[in-house]
Amino acid sequence: MGDASRCAQLVVTELLGVGVQEVVLSPGSRSAPLAYELFEADKIGLLRLHVRIDERTAGFLALGLAKASERPVAVITTSGTAAANVHPAVMEAFHSHVPLIVLTADRPRAVRYAGGNQTTDQAGLFARHVRAETQIDDNPATPRSWRFELGRVLTAATGARSGTPGPVHINVSFSEPLVPGPESPPIQPEMTVFPRTWQAEPVELTPGPQTLVVAGAMSPAAGAAARAFAERADLPLLAESVSNARGGPNALTTGRLLLRTELGEEIERVIMFGHPTLSRPVLRLLARDDLDLVIVSSTAEWIDPGTSARVVADAVALDPAGDDWRSRWGEADESMKIRLNSLLDGLPYLSGPTVAGRLWSALGSADTLVVGSSSPVRDLDLATVTPDPPAVYANRGLAGIDGTVSTAIGVGLIVERPTHALMGDETFLHDTTGLITGQLEQRPNLRILVANDNGGSIFATLEHGHPTHSSSYERIFGTPHDVDIERLATATGAGYSRVETADQLDEVLAEPPLGIEVVEAVIDRRLRRVLDNQIGALC
């Protein structure tokens, strides 16, 4: 005979055992046994429960909570299409090494192929995008096997044994009754998983080659380590805006532009941290046949965009060369930065790079920034380097635009300090359900800065924006939507303001966010390709 409540109790106990402190729940009847247990655990402070009506939003909220806390976070759904809606967040978590625990409720196996309501085959639902998966049935009641399966899968999520954390899928078949019955004695955990422990000895690199440090998307801790390495080795640092290494004396403001100059051609070795994806010049550099590419990765997997790495290591060490290599990059960067800022400051309209640059300058180490994909993250990559930048989070595993609002809310709930999110209008509209936060739920102090150019301006900077494609561009790439963002924001209870000039934006940014607020920065994308060409001509 099944025991849904006892099974749900064990699931929650094991979640707590691996350090889960945040759980996101989307309501449903079949998942009710878990919902009741989580409600009670939240009530006595064992964890914090977040409830969202949209499973896709719930998945990305959990992703943001996990990114910022660097702890495993669970998301709970009922059966059917509800479970499938978490898949985009699972994919991002897989490629970002984020410990996301997806718990999907299911009908008993006996009704799976009999046309039961909201019933489909959920086994293997997330295919190769999870580190591990399991099927648990509350009928028959077998706590020992439940515990074993949960321990195996949750250990895979944390990466305690593999060194590579990531999402996992636990599909639980609950039989009726789905409401709590008589209280049963707690099930005591019996298994302790000890994490693998090792202290990586840095690989000593040979001085000599003209070396550039490239830093892609990373956590704040990993970014700080990359920055510290570049400064110890006295090397120029090309740190992307989402690397958490873009600060200090070695970081370059215009690194991606300088790669197109003669200085870029002199590079003989690159030491790469994180996941660089923002610019074609960087990707072309990493693919050079004559380049000595060294990759630093703390996980069992590593990123190699040009498939050309000759060394992969947990850590590296390099003595300073003692020549003028880094100072040459610094001087070239200062010259290029002056010309770039002169170009942007002289524009008679509000541009995407201006919005991103003003935001970056307004934030410091006491702030947190979440960045959406597409144009804004690349615009931020041209912002002037500052000594103490904010902690930065972004969904760069797959660089999708979906779920960004929810991810930002999750990050804000964890850091509990002023949080800003920069995104384009299409990214914002793609996750408007993320703004729907019930009156019983917590809200962070989050300012969402929407660079609204009424469509997809990034395509204008690509081959699709060439004048030869002008007849089709606006319909299939520009995609103007004409949405009234003020009405949309206020309908969800968010604050709203609109800016049309850089000075107006500075005025808004001078005050910290209070609750969830949306700031619409109005941009004209008709000149986006022209501006991109002007920036490229600076090289």
Coordinates of C-alpha atoms in Angstrom, one line a residue:
M1 CA 0.0 0.0 0.0
G2 CA 1.2 3.5 -0.8
D3 CA 2.1 6.2 1.7
A4 CA 2.4 9.5 0.0
S5 CA 2.8 11.6 3.2
R6 CA 5.6 9.4 4.5
C7 CA 7.4 9.4 1.2
A8 CA 7.1 13.2 1.0
Q9 CA 8.4 13.5 4.5
L10 CA 11.5 11.6 3.6
V11 CA 12.1 13.6 0.5
V12 CA 12.0 16.9 2.5
T13 CA 14.3 15.3 5.1
E14 CA 16.9 14.4 2.5
L15 CA 16.7 17.8 0.9
L16 CA 17.5 19.4 4.2
G17 CA 20.3 16.9 4.7
V18 CA 22.2 18.1 1.6
G19 CA 21.9 21.8 2.6
V20 CA 18.7 22.9 0.8
Q21 CA 17.4 26.1 2.3
E22 CA 15.3 27.4 -0.5
V23 CA 12.5 25.6 -2.3
V24 CA 10.2 26.9 -5.1
L25 CA 6.8 25.4 -5.4
S26 CA 4.2 25.6 -8.2
P27 CA 0.7 24.6 -6.9
G28 CA -0.9 21.3 -8.0
S29 CA -2.9 18.5 -6.6
R30 CA -0.6 15.5 -7.3
S31 CA 2.4 17.3 -5.7
A32 CA 0.2 18.1 -2.6
P33 CA 2.1 15.7 -0.3
L34 CA 5.3 17.6 -0.9
A35 CA 3.5 21.0 -0.6
Y36 CA 2.1 20.1 2.9
E37 CA 5.6 19.0 4.1
L38 CA 7.3 22.1 2.7
F39 CA 4.6 24.4 4.3
E40 CA 5.3 22.9 7.7
A41 CA 9.1 23.1 7.2
D42 CA 8.9 26.7 6.2
K43 CA 6.6 27.5 9.2
I44 CA 9.3 26.3 11.7
G45 CA 12.2 27.9 9.8
L46 CA 13.9 24.7 8.4
L47 CA 13.8 26.2 4.9
R48 CA 12.2 29.1 3.0
L49 CA 9.4 28.4 0.6
H50 CA 8.6 30.4 -2.5
V51 CA 5.3 29.8 -4.4
R52 CA 4.9 30.7 -8.1
I53 CA 1.9 29.9 -10.3
D54 CA 4.0 29.5 -13.5
E55 CA 6.4 26.5 -13.5
R56 CA 8.7 28.1 -16.0
T57 CA 9.1 31.1 -13.8
A58 CA 9.5 28.8 -10.8
G59 CA 12.4 27.0 -12.5
F60 CA 14.3 30.2 -13.2
L61 CA 13.6 31.6 -9.8
A62 CA 15.2 28.5 -8.3
L63 CA 18.1 29.0 -10.7
G64 CA 18.7 32.5 -9.4
L65 CA 18.4 31.4 -5.8
A66 CA 21.0 28.6 -6.5
K67 CA 23.4 30.9 -8.4
A68 CA 23.5 33.5 -5.7
S69 CA 23.6 31.2 -2.7
E70 CA 25.9 28.6 -4.3
R71 CA 23.8 26.0 -2.6
P72 CA 21.3 23.4 -4.1
V73 CA 17.8 24.7 -4.6
A74 CA 14.7 22.5 -5.3
V75 CA 11.8 23.3 -7.5
I76 CA 8.5 21.3 -7.2
T77 CA 5.9 20.8 -9.9
T78 CA 2.8 18.7 -10.4
S79 CA 2.5 16.2 -13.3
G80 CA 2.1 16.7 -17.1
T81 CA 3.0 19.9 -18.9
A82 CA 3.8 21.5 -15.6
A83 CA 6.9 19.4 -15.3
A84 CA 8.0 20.1 -18.9
N85 CA 7.9 23.9 -18.3
V86 CA 11.0 23.6 -16.1
H87 CA 13.1 22.3 -18.9
P88 CA 14.6 25.7 -20.0
A89 CA 15.9 26.3 -16.5
V90 CA 17.3 22.7 -16.4
M91 CA 19.2 23.3 -19.6
E92 CA 20.7 26.5 -18.3
A93 CA 21.6 24.9 -15.0
F94 CA 23.3 22.0 -16.8
H95 CA 25.6 24.2 -18.8
S96 CA 26.2 26.5 -15.9
H97 CA 27.0 23.8 -13.3
V98 CA 24.1 25.0 -11.0
P99 CA 22.8 22.5 -8.5
L100 CA 19.1 22.6 -9.4
I101 CA 16.9 19.8 -7.9
V102 CA 13.7 19.2 -10.0
L103 CA 11.0 17.3 -8.1
T104 CA 8.1 16.4 -10.4
A105 CA 5.0 14.7 -9.0
D106 CA 3.5 11.9 -11.0
R107 CA 0.5 9.5 -11.1
P108 CA 1.0 5.9 -10.2
R109 CA 2.5 3.8 -13.0
A110 CA -0.7 1.8 -13.3
V111 CA -2.5 4.8 -14.9
R112 CA 0.3 6.2 -16.9
Y113 CA -0.8 4.6 -20.2
A114 CA -4.5 4.4 -19.4
G115 CA -5.4 7.9 -20.2
G116 CA -5.2 9.3 -16.7
N117 CA -5.7 13.0 -16.3
Q118 CA -2.4 15.1 -16.7
T119 CA -0.5 11.9 -17.1
T120 CA 2.4 11.3 -19.5
D121 CA 5.7 9.5 -19.4
Q122 CA 7.9 11.7 -17.2
A123 CA 10.8 9.3 -16.9
G124 CA 13.8 10.8 -18.9
L125 CA 11.9 14.0 -19.4
F126 CA 15.0 16.1 -19.3
A127 CA 17.1 13.7 -21.3
R128 CA 20.8 14.4 -21.2
H129 CA 20.4 17.8 -19.4
V130 CA 20.6 16.3 -15.9
R131 CA 23.5 14.8 -14.0
A132 CA 21.3 12.1 -12.6
E133 CA 17.6 11.1 -12.4
T134 CA 15.5 8.6 -10.5
Q135 CA 11.9 7.3 -10.2
I136 CA 10.4 6.9 -6.7
D137 CA 7.1 5.2 -6.1
D138 CA 5.2 5.6 -2.8
N139 CA 3.6 2.2 -3.5
P140 CA 4.9 0.0 -2.1
A141 CA 6.2 2.0 0.8
T142 CA 9.9 1.3 0.8
P143 CA 11.7 4.0 2.8
R144 CA 15.1 2.2 2.5
S145 CA 15.0 2.3 -1.4
W146 CA 13.6 5.9 -1.3
R147 CA 16.6 7.0 0.8
F148 CA 19.1 5.2 -1.4
E149 CA 17.8 6.8 -4.6
L150 CA 17.5 10.2 -3.1
G151 CA 21.0 10.0 -1.7
R152 CA 22.5 9.0 -5.0
V153 CA 20.8 11.7 -7.0
L154 CA 21.2 14.6 -4.5
T155 CA 24.9 13.8 -4.3
A156 CA 25.1 14.1 -8.1
A157 CA 23.4 17.6 -7.8
T158 CA 25.9 18.9 -5.4
G159 CA 28.9 17.5 -7.2
A160 CA 30.2 16.3 -3.9
R161 CA 31.8 13.2 -5.4
S162 CA 32.2 14.2 -9.0
G163 CA 33.3 17.8 -8.7
T164 CA 30.7 18.8 -11.3
P165 CA 27.4 20.0 -9.8
G166 CA 24.3 20.4 -11.9
P167 CA 20.6 19.7 -12.2
V168 CA 19.0 16.4 -11.3
H169 CA 15.5 15.0 -11.7
I170 CA 13.5 13.2 -9.1
N171 CA 10.1 11.9 -10.4
V172 CA 7.9 10.8 -7.5
S173 CA 4.7 8.8 -8.1
F174 CA 2.1 9.6 -5.4
S175 CA -1.0 7.5 -4.8
E176 CA -4.1 8.7 -3.0
P177 CA -4.8 10.0 -0.4
L178 CA -2.8 13.1 -1.2
V179 CA -3.5 14.9 2.1
P180 CA -1.7 14.4 5.4
G181 CA -2.9 11.4 7.4
P182 CA -2.1 10.4 11.0
E183 CA 1.4 11.6 12.0
S184 CA 4.0 8.8 11.5
P185 CA 7.4 8.6 13.2
P186 CA 10.2 10.4 11.4
I187 CA 12.5 8.4 9.2
Q188 CA 16.1 8.8 10.4
P189 CA 18.7 9.3 7.7
E190 CA 21.3 6.6 7.6
M191 CA 23.8 7.6 4.9
T192 CA 26.4 10.3 5.1
V193 CA 28.2 11.2 1.8
F194 CA 31.6 12.7 2.3
P195 CA 32.8 15.0 -0.5
R196 CA 35.9 14.4 -2.4
T197 CA 38.7 16.5 -1.0
W198 CA 41.8 17.5 -2.9
Q199 CA 44.1 20.6 -3.0
A200 CA 45.1 21.2 -6.6
E201 CA 48.8 22.1 -7.0
P202 CA 49.1 25.0 -9.5
V203 CA 50.7 24.1 -12.8
E204 CA 53.8 26.2 -13.2
L205 CA 53.7 27.9 -16.6
T206 CA 56.9 28.9 -18.4
P207 CA 57.5 32.7 -18.6
G208 CA 58.2 34.1 -22.0
P209 CA 55.2 34.0 -24.4
Q210 CA 53.2 37.3 -24.7
T211 CA 50.2 36.3 -22.5
L212 CA 46.7 37.6 -22.2
V213 CA 44.3 36.5 -19.5
V214 CA 40.7 36.0 -20.7
A215 CA 37.9 35.8 -18.2
G216 CA 34.4 34.7 -19.2
A217 CA 31.2 34.1 -17.2
M218 CA 32.0 33.0 -13.6
S219 CA 30.8 33.2 -10.1
P220 CA 32.0 36.1 -7.9
A221 CA 34.5 33.9 -6.1
A222 CA 35.9 32.4 -9.3
G223 CA 36.1 35.8 -10.9
A224 CA 38.0 37.3 -8.0
A225 CA 40.5 34.4 -8.3
A226 CA 41.0 35.1 -12.0
R227 CA 41.5 38.8 -11.3
A228 CA 44.0 38.1 -8.5
F229 CA 46.0 35.8 -10.8
A230 CA 46.3 38.4 -13.6
E231 CA 47.4 41.0 -11.1
R232 CA 50.0 38.7 -9.5
A233 CA 51.4 37.7 -12.9
D234 CA 51.2 41.4 -14.1
L235 CA 49.2 40.4 -17.2
P236 CA 46.6 42.3 -19.2
L237 CA 43.1 41.0 -18.3
L238 CA 40.3 40.9 -20.9
A239 CA 37.4 40.3 -18.5
E240 CA 33.9 40.1 -19.9
S241 CA 31.2 42.1 -18.1
V242 CA 29.8 38.9 -16.5
S243 CA 33.1 37.5 -15.4
N244 CA 33.3 39.1 -12.0
A245 CA 36.9 39.9 -12.8
R246 CA 36.3 43.2 -14.6
G247 CA 37.9 45.5 -12.1
G248 CA 41.3 46.7 -10.9
P249 CA 44.4 48.0 -12.7
N250 CA 44.9 45.1 -15.1
A251 CA 41.4 44.8 -16.5
L252 CA 40.8 46.3 -20.0
T253 CA 37.8 48.4 -20.9
T254 CA 38.2 48.0 -24.6
G255 CA 39.9 44.6 -24.8
R256 CA 37.6 43.2 -27.5
L257 CA 38.4 46.2 -29.7
L258 CA 42.1 46.0 -29.1
L259 CA 42.1 42.4 -30.3
R260 CA 41.6 43.8 -33.8
T261 CA 44.8 45.9 -33.6
E262 CA 48.4 44.9 -34.2
L263 CA 48.7 44.4 -30.4
G264 CA 46.2 41.6 -30.6
E265 CA 48.2 39.9 -33.3
E266 CA 51.2 39.8 -30.9
I267 CA 49.4 37.5 -28.4
E268 CA 51.2 34.1 -28.1
R269 CA 49.4 32.6 -25.1
V270 CA 46.0 32.9 -23.5
I271 CA 45.1 31.8 -20.0
M272 CA 41.4 31.4 -20.0
F273 CA 39.1 31.3 -17.0
G274 CA 35.3 30.8 -17.1
H275 CA 33.1 30.7 -20.2
P276 CA 33.7 33.6 -22.7
T277 CA 31.0 34.0 -25.2
L278 CA 30.3 37.7 -25.8
S279 CA 32.4 38.7 -28.8
R280 CA 33.6 37.2 -32.0
P281 CA 37.1 38.8 -31.7
V282 CA 37.6 36.8 -28.5
L283 CA 36.3 33.6 -30.1
R284 CA 38.5 34.1 -33.1
L285 CA 41.5 34.6 -30.8
L286 CA 40.8 31.4 -28.9
A287 CA 40.6 29.4 -32.2
R288 CA 44.0 30.5 -33.5
D289 CA 46.2 27.6 -34.5
D290 CA 49.3 29.3 -33.4
L291 CA 48.0 30.2 -29.9
D292 CA 49.1 28.4 -26.8
L293 CA 45.8 28.1 -24.9
V294 CA 45.7 27.2 -21.2
I295 CA 42.3 26.6 -19.6
V296 CA 41.8 26.8 -15.9
S297 CA 38.7 24.9 -14.8
S298 CA 37.7 23.7 -11.3
T299 CA 35.2 21.1 -12.6
A300 CA 35.5 17.8 -14.5
E301 CA 34.2 19.6 -17.5
W302 CA 35.8 22.6 -19.3
I303 CA 35.0 25.2 -21.9
D304 CA 37.1 25.3 -25.1
P305 CA 35.4 27.5 -27.7
G306 CA 38.1 27.0 -30.3
T307 CA 38.8 23.3 -29.5
S308 CA 42.5 24.3 -29.3
A309 CA 43.5 23.9 -25.6
R310 CA 46.9 22.5 -25.0
V311 CA 46.7 22.6 -21.2
V312 CA 43.7 22.1 -18.8
A313 CA 44.4 22.6 -15.1
D314 CA 42.7 23.3 -11.8
A315 CA 45.0 26.2 -11.1
V316 CA 48.1 27.8 -12.7
A317 CA 51.0 29.9 -11.5
L318 CA 53.2 32.2 -13.5
D319 CA 56.0 34.6 -12.4
P320 CA 55.8 38.2 -13.7
A321 CA 57.7 38.7 -17.0
G322 CA 59.1 42.0 -15.9
D323 CA 58.8 43.5 -19.4
D324 CA 56.5 46.3 -20.8
W325 CA 53.8 43.9 -22.2
R326 CA 51.1 44.8 -19.7
S327 CA 51.9 48.5 -19.8
R328 CA 51.6 48.5 -23.6
W329 CA 48.1 47.1 -23.3
G330 CA 47.2 49.6 -20.6
E331 CA 48.3 52.6 -22.7
A332 CA 46.4 51.3 -25.7
D333 CA 43.3 50.7 -23.7
E334 CA 43.4 54.2 -22.2
S335 CA 43.7 55.7 -25.7
M336 CA 40.9 53.6 -27.1
K337 CA 38.7 54.2 -24.1
I338 CA 39.0 58.0 -24.5
R339 CA 37.9 57.7 -28.2
L340 CA 35.1 55.3 -27.3
N341 CA 33.6 57.5 -24.6
S342 CA 33.9 60.6 -26.8
L343 CA 31.9 58.8 -29.4
L344 CA 29.2 57.7 -27.0
D345 CA 29.0 61.0 -25.1
G346 CA 28.6 62.8 -28.4
L347 CA 25.6 60.8 -29.6
P348 CA 22.4 63.0 -29.9
Y349 CA 20.3 60.1 -28.6
L350 CA 20.2 57.6 -25.8
S351 CA 22.1 54.4 -26.8
G352 CA 22.3 50.9 -25.4
P353 CA 26.0 51.3 -24.6
T354 CA 25.3 54.6 -22.8
V355 CA 22.6 53.0 -20.7
A356 CA 24.8 50.1 -19.8
G357 CA 27.8 52.3 -19.0
R358 CA 25.9 54.7 -16.8
L359 CA 24.5 51.8 -14.8
W360 CA 27.9 50.2 -14.4
S361 CA 29.4 53.5 -13.2
A362 CA 26.6 53.9 -10.7
L363 CA 27.1 50.6 -9.0
G364 CA 29.9 49.4 -6.6
S365 CA 30.9 46.5 -4.5
A366 CA 27.9 46.9 -2.2
D367 CA 25.6 46.3 -5.2
T368 CA 24.5 43.2 -7.2
L369 CA 23.8 43.2 -10.9
V370 CA 21.9 40.6 -13.0
V371 CA 22.4 40.9 -16.8
G372 CA 20.2 39.6 -19.6
S373 CA 21.6 38.2 -22.8
S374 CA 21.5 39.7 -26.3
S375 CA 22.6 43.4 -26.7
P376 CA 22.7 44.6 -23.1
V377 CA 25.4 42.2 -21.9
R378 CA 27.5 43.2 -24.9
D379 CA 26.9 46.9 -24.3
L380 CA 28.0 46.4 -20.7
D381 CA 31.2 44.8 -22.1
L382 CA 32.3 48.3 -23.2
A383 CA 31.6 50.0 -19.9
T384 CA 34.6 51.7 -18.3
V385 CA 36.4 49.5 -15.8
T386 CA 35.9 50.5 -12.2
P387 CA 38.1 49.6 -9.1
D388 CA 35.3 47.9 -7.1
P389 CA 32.5 46.6 -9.4
P390 CA 29.3 44.9 -8.3
A391 CA 28.8 41.1 -8.1
V392 CA 27.4 40.1 -11.5
Y393 CA 25.1 37.2 -12.3
A394 CA 23.9 36.1 -15.8
N395 CA 22.4 33.0 -17.5
R396 CA 25.4 32.5 -19.8
G397 CA 25.4 28.7 -19.9
L398 CA 23.2 28.8 -22.9
A399 CA 22.9 32.6 -23.2
G400 CA 19.1 32.4 -23.6
I401 CA 16.8 35.4 -22.9
D402 CA 14.2 33.4 -21.1
G403 CA 13.7 33.5 -17.3
T404 CA 15.8 36.6 -16.7
V405 CA 13.3 38.5 -14.5
S406 CA 12.8 35.4 -12.3
T407 CA 16.5 34.7 -12.1
A408 CA 17.0 38.3 -11.0
I409 CA 14.3 38.0 -8.3
G410 CA 16.0 34.8 -7.0
V411 CA 19.3 36.5 -6.8
G412 CA 17.9 39.5 -5.0
L413 CA 16.1 37.4 -2.5
I414 CA 19.4 35.7 -1.6
V415 CA 21.8 38.7 -1.5
E416 CA 19.4 40.9 0.5
R417 CA 21.0 44.1 -0.8
P418 CA 20.3 46.6 -3.6
T419 CA 20.0 44.6 -6.8
H420 CA 19.7 45.8 -10.4
A421 CA 18.9 43.9 -13.5
L422 CA 19.8 45.1 -17.0
M423 CA 17.9 43.6 -19.9
G424 CA 16.4 44.3 -23.3
D425 CA 12.6 44.7 -23.9
E426 CA 12.2 41.3 -25.5
T427 CA 14.1 39.6 -22.6
F428 CA 11.8 41.5 -20.2
L429 CA 8.6 40.5 -22.1
H430 CA 9.7 36.9 -22.3
D431 CA 9.4 36.5 -18.6
T432 CA 6.7 39.0 -17.5
T433 CA 5.1 36.2 -15.4
G434 CA 8.2 36.5 -13.2
L435 CA 6.8 39.8 -12.0
I436 CA 3.7 38.1 -10.6
T437 CA 4.6 37.7 -7.0
G438 CA 1.7 36.9 -4.6
Q439 CA 1.0 39.1 -1.6
L440 CA 2.1 36.3 0.7
E441 CA 5.5 36.0 -1.0
Q442 CA 8.7 37.9 -0.3
R443 CA 10.0 40.6 -2.7
P444 CA 13.5 41.8 -3.1
N445 CA 14.7 45.4 -3.6
L446 CA 15.2 45.0 -7.3
R447 CA 15.4 47.6 -10.1
I448 CA 14.8 46.2 -13.6
L449 CA 16.3 48.5 -16.1
V450 CA 14.7 47.7 -19.5
A451 CA 16.6 49.0 -22.5
N452 CA 13.5 49.3 -24.7
D453 CA 14.2 49.7 -28.4
N454 CA 10.9 48.0 -29.4
G455 CA 12.4 44.9 -30.9
G456 CA 15.6 42.9 -31.5
S457 CA 18.4 45.3 -32.2
I458 CA 21.2 42.8 -31.8
F459 CA 20.3 41.3 -35.2
A460 CA 21.1 44.7 -36.7
T461 CA 24.7 44.2 -35.7
L462 CA 24.9 40.8 -37.4
E463 CA 24.8 39.8 -41.1
H464 CA 21.0 39.9 -41.0
G465 CA 21.1 43.6 -40.5
H466 CA 22.9 44.3 -43.8
P467 CA 21.0 46.6 -46.1
T468 CA 20.6 43.7 -48.7
H469 CA 18.1 42.1 -46.2
S470 CA 16.2 45.3 -45.5
S471 CA 12.9 44.0 -47.1
S472 CA 12.7 41.1 -44.6
Y473 CA 14.6 42.3 -41.6
E474 CA 11.9 44.2 -39.7
R475 CA 9.3 41.4 -39.9
I476 CA 11.4 38.4 -39.0
F477 CA 14.3 39.9 -36.9
G478 CA 13.3 43.4 -35.8
T479 CA 9.9 42.2 -34.5
P480 CA 8.4 45.4 -33.1
H481 CA 5.9 44.7 -30.4
D482 CA 4.6 48.1 -29.3
V483 CA 3.9 46.8 -25.7
D484 CA 3.0 49.4 -23.1
I485 CA 5.5 48.5 -20.5
E486 CA 4.2 50.9 -17.9
R487 CA 0.7 49.3 -17.9
L488 CA 2.3 45.8 -17.8
A489 CA 4.5 46.7 -14.9
T490 CA 1.8 48.4 -12.8
A491 CA -0.6 45.6 -13.4
T492 CA 1.7 43.3 -11.5
G493 CA 2.2 45.8 -8.7
A494 CA 5.8 46.8 -9.7
G495 CA 6.9 50.4 -9.6
Y496 CA 7.5 52.2 -12.9
S497 CA 9.5 55.1 -14.3
R498 CA 10.6 56.1 -17.8
V499 CA 13.8 57.8 -18.9
E500 CA 14.7 59.2 -22.3
T501 CA 18.1 60.9 -21.5
A502 CA 21.3 59.9 -19.8
D503 CA 20.8 62.6 -17.1
Q504 CA 17.3 61.2 -16.3
L505 CA 18.8 57.8 -15.9
D506 CA 21.5 59.1 -13.6
E507 CA 18.9 60.7 -11.5
V508 CA 17.0 57.4 -11.1
L509 CA 20.1 55.4 -10.3
A510 CA 21.1 57.9 -7.6
E511 CA 18.6 56.3 -5.3
P512 CA 18.6 52.6 -4.3
P513 CA 15.7 50.4 -5.5
L514 CA 12.7 49.8 -3.1
G515 CA 10.7 46.7 -3.8
I516 CA 10.4 45.6 -7.4
E517 CA 10.5 48.5 -9.8
V518 CA 10.8 48.7 -13.6
V519 CA 12.7 51.6 -15.3
E520 CA 12.1 51.9 -19.0
A521 CA 15.0 53.5 -20.9
V522 CA 13.7 54.4 -24.4
I523 CA 16.2 53.7 -27.2
D524 CA 15.9 54.2 -30.9
R525 CA 17.4 51.0 -32.6
R526 CA 17.3 52.4 -36.1
L527 CA 20.9 53.6 -35.8
R528 CA 22.1 50.5 -34.0
R529 CA 24.1 49.1 -37.0
V530 CA 25.6 52.6 -37.7
L531 CA 26.7 52.9 -34.1
D532 CA 28.2 49.4 -34.2
N533 CA 30.2 50.3 -37.3
Q534 CA 31.4 53.5 -35.7
I535 CA 32.7 51.6 -32.7
G536 CA 34.4 49.1 -34.9
A537 CA 36.0 51.9 -36.9
L538 CA 37.9 53.0 -33.7
C539 CA 40.2 50.0 -34.0

